[in-house]
Every structure is written in structure tokens, then in C-alpha cells.
Coordinates of C-alpha atoms in Angstrom, one line a residue:
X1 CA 4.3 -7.6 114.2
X2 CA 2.6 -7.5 117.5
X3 CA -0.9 -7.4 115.7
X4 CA 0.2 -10.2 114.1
X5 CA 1.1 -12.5 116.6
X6 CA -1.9 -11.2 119.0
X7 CA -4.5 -12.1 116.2
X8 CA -2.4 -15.5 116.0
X9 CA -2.7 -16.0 119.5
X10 CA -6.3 -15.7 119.0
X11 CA -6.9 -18.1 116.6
X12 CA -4.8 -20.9 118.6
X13 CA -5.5 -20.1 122.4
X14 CA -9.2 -19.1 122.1
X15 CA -10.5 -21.9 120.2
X16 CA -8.6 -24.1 123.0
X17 CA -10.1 -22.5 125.9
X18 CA -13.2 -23.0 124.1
X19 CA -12.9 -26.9 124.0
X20 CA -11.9 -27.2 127.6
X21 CA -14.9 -24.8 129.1
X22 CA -17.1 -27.3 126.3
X23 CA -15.7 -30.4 128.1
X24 CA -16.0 -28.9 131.4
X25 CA -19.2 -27.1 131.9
X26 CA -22.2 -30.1 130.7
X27 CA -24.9 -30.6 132.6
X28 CA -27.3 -34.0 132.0
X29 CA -30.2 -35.1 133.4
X30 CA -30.5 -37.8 136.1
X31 CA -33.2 -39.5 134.8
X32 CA -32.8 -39.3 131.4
X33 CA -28.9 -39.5 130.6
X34 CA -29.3 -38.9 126.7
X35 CA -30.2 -35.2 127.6
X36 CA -27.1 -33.4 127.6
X37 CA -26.9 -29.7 127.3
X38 CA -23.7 -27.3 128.2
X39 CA -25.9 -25.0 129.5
X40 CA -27.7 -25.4 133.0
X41 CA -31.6 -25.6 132.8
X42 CA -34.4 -28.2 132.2
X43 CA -34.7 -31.6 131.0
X44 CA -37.4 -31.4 128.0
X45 CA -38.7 -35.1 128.7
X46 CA -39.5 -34.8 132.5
X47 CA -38.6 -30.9 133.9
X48 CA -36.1 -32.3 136.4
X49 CA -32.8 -29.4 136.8
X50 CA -30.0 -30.5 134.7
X51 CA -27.0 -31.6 137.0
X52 CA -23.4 -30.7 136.1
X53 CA -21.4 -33.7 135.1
X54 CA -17.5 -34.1 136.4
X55 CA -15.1 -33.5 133.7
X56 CA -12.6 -35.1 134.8
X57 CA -14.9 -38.2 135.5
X58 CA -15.2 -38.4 131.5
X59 CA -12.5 -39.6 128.9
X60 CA -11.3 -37.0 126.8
X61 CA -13.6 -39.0 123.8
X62 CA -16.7 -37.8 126.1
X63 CA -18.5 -41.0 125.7
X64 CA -21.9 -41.2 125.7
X65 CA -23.7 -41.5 128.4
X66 CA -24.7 -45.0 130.0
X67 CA -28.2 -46.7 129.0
X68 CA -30.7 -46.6 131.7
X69 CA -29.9 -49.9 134.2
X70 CA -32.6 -52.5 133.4
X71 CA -31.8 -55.4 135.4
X72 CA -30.0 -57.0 138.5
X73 CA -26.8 -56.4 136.9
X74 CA -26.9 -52.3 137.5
X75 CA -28.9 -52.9 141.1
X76 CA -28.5 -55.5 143.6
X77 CA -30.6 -56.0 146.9
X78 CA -27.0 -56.3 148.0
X79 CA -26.7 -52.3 147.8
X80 CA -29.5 -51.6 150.4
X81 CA -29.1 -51.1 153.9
X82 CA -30.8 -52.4 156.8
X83 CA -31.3 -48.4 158.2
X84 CA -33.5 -47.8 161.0
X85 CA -36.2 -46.3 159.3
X86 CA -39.5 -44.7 160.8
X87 CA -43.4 -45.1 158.7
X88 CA -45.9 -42.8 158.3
X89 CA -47.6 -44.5 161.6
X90 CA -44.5 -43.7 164.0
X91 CA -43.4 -47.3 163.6
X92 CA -39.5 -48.1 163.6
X93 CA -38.5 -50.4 161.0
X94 CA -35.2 -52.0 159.3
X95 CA -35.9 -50.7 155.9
X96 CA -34.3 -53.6 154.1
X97 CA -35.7 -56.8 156.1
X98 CA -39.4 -55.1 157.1
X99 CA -40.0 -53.6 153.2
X100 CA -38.0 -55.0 150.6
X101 CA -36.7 -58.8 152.1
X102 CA -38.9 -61.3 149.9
X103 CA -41.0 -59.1 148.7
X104 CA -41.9 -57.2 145.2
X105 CA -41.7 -53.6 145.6
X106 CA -42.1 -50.3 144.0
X107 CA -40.2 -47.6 145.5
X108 CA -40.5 -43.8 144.6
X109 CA -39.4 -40.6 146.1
X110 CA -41.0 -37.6 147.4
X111 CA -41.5 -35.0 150.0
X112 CA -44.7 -33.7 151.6
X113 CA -43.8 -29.8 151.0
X114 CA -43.4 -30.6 147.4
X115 CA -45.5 -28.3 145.3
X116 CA -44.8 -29.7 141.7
X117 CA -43.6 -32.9 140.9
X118 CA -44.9 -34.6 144.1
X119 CA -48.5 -34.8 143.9
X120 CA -48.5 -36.4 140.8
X121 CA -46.0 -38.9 141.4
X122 CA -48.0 -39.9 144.7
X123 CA -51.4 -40.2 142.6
X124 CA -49.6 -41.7 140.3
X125 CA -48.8 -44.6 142.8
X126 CA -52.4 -44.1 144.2
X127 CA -53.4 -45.9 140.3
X128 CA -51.0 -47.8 140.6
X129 CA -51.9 -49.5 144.2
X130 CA -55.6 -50.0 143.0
X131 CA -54.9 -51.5 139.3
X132 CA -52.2 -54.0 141.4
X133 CA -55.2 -54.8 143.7
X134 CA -57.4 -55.6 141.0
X135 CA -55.4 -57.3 139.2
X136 CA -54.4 -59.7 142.7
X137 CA -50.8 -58.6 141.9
X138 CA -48.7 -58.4 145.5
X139 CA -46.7 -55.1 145.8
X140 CA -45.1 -53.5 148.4
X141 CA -45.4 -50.3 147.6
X142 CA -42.8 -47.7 149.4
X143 CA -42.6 -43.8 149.3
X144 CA -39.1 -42.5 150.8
X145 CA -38.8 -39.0 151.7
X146 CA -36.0 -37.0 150.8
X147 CA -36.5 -34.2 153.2
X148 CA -36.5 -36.2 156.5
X149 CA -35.9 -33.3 159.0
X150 CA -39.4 -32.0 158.0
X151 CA -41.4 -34.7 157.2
X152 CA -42.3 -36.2 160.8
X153 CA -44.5 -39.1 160.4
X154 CA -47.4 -36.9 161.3
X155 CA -47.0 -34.9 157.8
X156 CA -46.4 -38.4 156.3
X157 CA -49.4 -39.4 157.8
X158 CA -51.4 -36.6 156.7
X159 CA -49.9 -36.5 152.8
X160 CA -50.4 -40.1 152.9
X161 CA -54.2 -39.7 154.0
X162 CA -54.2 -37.1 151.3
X163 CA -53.8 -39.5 148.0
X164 CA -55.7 -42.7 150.5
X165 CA -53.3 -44.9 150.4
X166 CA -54.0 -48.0 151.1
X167 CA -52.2 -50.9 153.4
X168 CA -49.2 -52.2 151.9
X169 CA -48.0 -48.8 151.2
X170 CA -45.3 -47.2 153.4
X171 CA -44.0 -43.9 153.9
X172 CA -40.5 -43.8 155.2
X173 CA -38.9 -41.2 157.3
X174 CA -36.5 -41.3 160.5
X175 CA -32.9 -39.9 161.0
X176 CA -31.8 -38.0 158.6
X177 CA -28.2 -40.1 158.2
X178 CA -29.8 -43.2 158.2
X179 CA -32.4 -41.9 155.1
X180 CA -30.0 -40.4 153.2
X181 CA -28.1 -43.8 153.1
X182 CA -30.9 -45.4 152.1
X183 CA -31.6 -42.6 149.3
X184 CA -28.0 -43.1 148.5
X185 CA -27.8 -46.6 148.1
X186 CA -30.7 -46.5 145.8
X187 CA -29.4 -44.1 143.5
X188 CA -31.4 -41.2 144.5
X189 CA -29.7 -38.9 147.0
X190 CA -29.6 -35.2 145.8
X191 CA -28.6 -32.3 147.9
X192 CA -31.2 -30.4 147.0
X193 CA -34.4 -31.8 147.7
X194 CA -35.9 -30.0 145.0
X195 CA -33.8 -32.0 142.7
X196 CA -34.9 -35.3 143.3
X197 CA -34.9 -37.9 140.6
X198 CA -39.2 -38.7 139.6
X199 CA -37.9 -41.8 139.1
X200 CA -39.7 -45.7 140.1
X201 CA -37.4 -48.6 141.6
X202 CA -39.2 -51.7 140.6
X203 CA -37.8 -55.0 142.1
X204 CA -38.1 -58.4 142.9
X205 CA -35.8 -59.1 146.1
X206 CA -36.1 -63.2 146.0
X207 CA -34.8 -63.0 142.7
X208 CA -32.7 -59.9 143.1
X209 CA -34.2 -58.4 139.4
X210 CA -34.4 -54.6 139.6
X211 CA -35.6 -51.8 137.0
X212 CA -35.8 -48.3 136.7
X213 CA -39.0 -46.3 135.4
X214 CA -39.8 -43.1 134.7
X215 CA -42.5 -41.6 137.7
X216 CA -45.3 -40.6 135.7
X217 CA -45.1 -43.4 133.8
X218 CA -49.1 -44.4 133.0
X219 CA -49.9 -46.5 135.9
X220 CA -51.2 -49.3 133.1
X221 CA -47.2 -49.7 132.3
X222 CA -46.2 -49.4 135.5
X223 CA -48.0 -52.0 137.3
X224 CA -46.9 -53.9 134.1
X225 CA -43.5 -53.8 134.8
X226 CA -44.2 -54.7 138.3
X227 CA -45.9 -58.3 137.0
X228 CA -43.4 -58.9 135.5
X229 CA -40.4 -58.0 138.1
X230 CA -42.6 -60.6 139.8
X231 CA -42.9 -63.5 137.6
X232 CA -39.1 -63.4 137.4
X233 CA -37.6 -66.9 139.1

């Protein structure tokens, strides 16, 4: 009898603790929501680490996961701070009214220690500054670091000397609070800056339309999507 009703106990308790660990332990990736995986590790499309979603954030259903925002209606220039902010030149700014107010812009996210997904995202926006000059297309471009504590405008300077950027594209660093509420407000605060999302903001503040790309996007589709966050009335 007590065989019995252990092996019973078996079949009904184990199979439920097996649907609560399932619902508790997923993981997805920040850029590309569609990769789920109950297992930590990498995204296949772009490398980034898997994050652990909340479980108790989630219906019991375990919908799936939101499409990529598109437009003004996910992001609003409404959502980003006027934080002191300091450019690769030493320069204090008000990172909402000196970079984004009026303006189209392009925003990624990097840090100057970065040995892997960095680089290329900064070359990437190199391209991307040089087909939107030929092309007479006005962009703001802006780089914000996500490890301000060691990137001092100095080593902004240098990285940015690195790829030759050009005018019209700012490197942003300053207090760490104030950064992080920028990075926050624009979806791309991590707590591990090795974690960060290679992700593009494109927007056009005068008509408040924002959009999402993936980094290493070809700078062809990028600049693209920048024309047209532009034309948009």
C-alpha cells in the first residue's frame, strides 16, 4: 500500500511541480521577444544573454510575447528626461532639449571597454552617418553609454576618434543617476552592462514617431528607416 500511494504521489505531484518550475524559470531575449527558452543562454538571432522573465508578471495562459513597438504609440518623446548629461567634448548638456527637441535622431548604446558587440555597432553607425550625409538626410546621431563611471568623456573622446565620427554625432556620459534614467526611460537600462540591448532608437521628435531596429541592421536599411521617421508630419 505504501508503494502504491508513493508511485501515485508521483504521477500527480511531480508532473505539477514540473509545470510551475516551466512557468517559472523562462528566460527571453530583450531584443527579440519571440526567443523564448526555459533554459538561460543565447539569443540565436543576435547573441544577446537571455533575461529571466517574471512569472508572476505572466497570466497563467503565458501569452505570447508583445510585437516589437513600431511607432509613437509604444514610445513617446514624453518618456525622456531632460538629465544633465555630459559629450564626448566635456560639454554639459540637457539630453532631451540639446539632442532630441526638433530633431530626427538615431540613438544606440554602447560602452568604450566593450570587446564584442560594441565595435560593430559603432561602425555600424559610422555607415550610417556617411550614407545619411550623402544622401542630405539630417540626423542627430547619439551614442549613450551604459557604463558611465568609466567612460569619462576622455575615453568617449578617444572611442569616438576611433570609428571618426563625424559632427552631429554625440557621445553621452555624466552622472551615473542621471544616465541611467535616461537609459531607463528609453528602454535600455540593464544591470549588467554586458547585457545591453544592440538595439537602434529611431525618432522623429516634432512628430513624436519612434521605432526600434535591430543594431547591425545594414546601414542601407537603417538610414532607410531614418528617411522615413523623417518625412513623417
Amino acid at each position: 500500500m505504501k508503494i502504491a500511494f508513493l508511485l501515485l504521489f508521483v504521477l500527480l505531484a511531480v508532473p505539477e511541480f514540473s509545470v510551475v518550475r516551466a512557468q517559472s524559470d523562462r528566460y527571453s531575449c530583450p531584443m527579440h521577444p519571440d526567443v523564448v527558452s526555459t533554459k538561460p543562454g543565447k539569443c540565436p538571432k543576435c547573441g544577446m544573454t537571455l533575461v529571466k522573465k517574471d512569472a508572476h508578471a505572466e497570466t497563467k495562459a503565458d501569452p505570447e510575447p508583445a510585437a516589437e513597438p513600431k511607432s509613437s504609440e509604444a514610445f513617446s518623446s514624453t518618456r525622456i528626461p531632460d538629465a544633465q548629461v555630459v559629450d564626448q567634448n566635456g560639454k554639459q548638456l540637457n539630453f532631451y532639449t540639446d539632442l532630441i527637441k526638433g530633431k530626427t535622431v538615431a540613438i544606440n548604446f554602447i560602452f568604450t571597454t566593450c570587446t564584442t558587440i560594441c565595435p560593430p555597432l559603432t561602425a555600424t553607425f559610422r555607415r550610417v552617418q556617411q550614407d545619411a550625409a550623402a544622401r542630405g538626410l539630417d540626423v542627430q546621431l547619439i551614442s549613450v553609454s551604459v557604463d558611465p563611471t568609466t567612460d569619462t568623456p576622455e575615453r568617449l573622446r578617444d572611442f569616438a576618434a576611433k570609428f571618426k565620427a563625424g559632427p552631429g554625432w554625440t557621445f553621452v556620459t555624466g552622472d551615473k543617476a542621471l544616465v541611467d534614467s535616461v537609459l531607463a526611460a528609453l528602454g535600455a537600462a540593464v544591470s549588467n552592462k554586458n547585457d545591453h540591448t544592440p538595439m537602434i532608437l529611431i525618432g522623429n521628435d516634432t512628430s513624436d514617431y519612434w521605432t526600434r531596429a535591430y543594431g547591425l541592421t545594414s546601414p542601407t536599411k537603417l538610414v532607410e528607416l531614418i528617411d522615413g521617421a523623417a518625412k513623417r508630419k
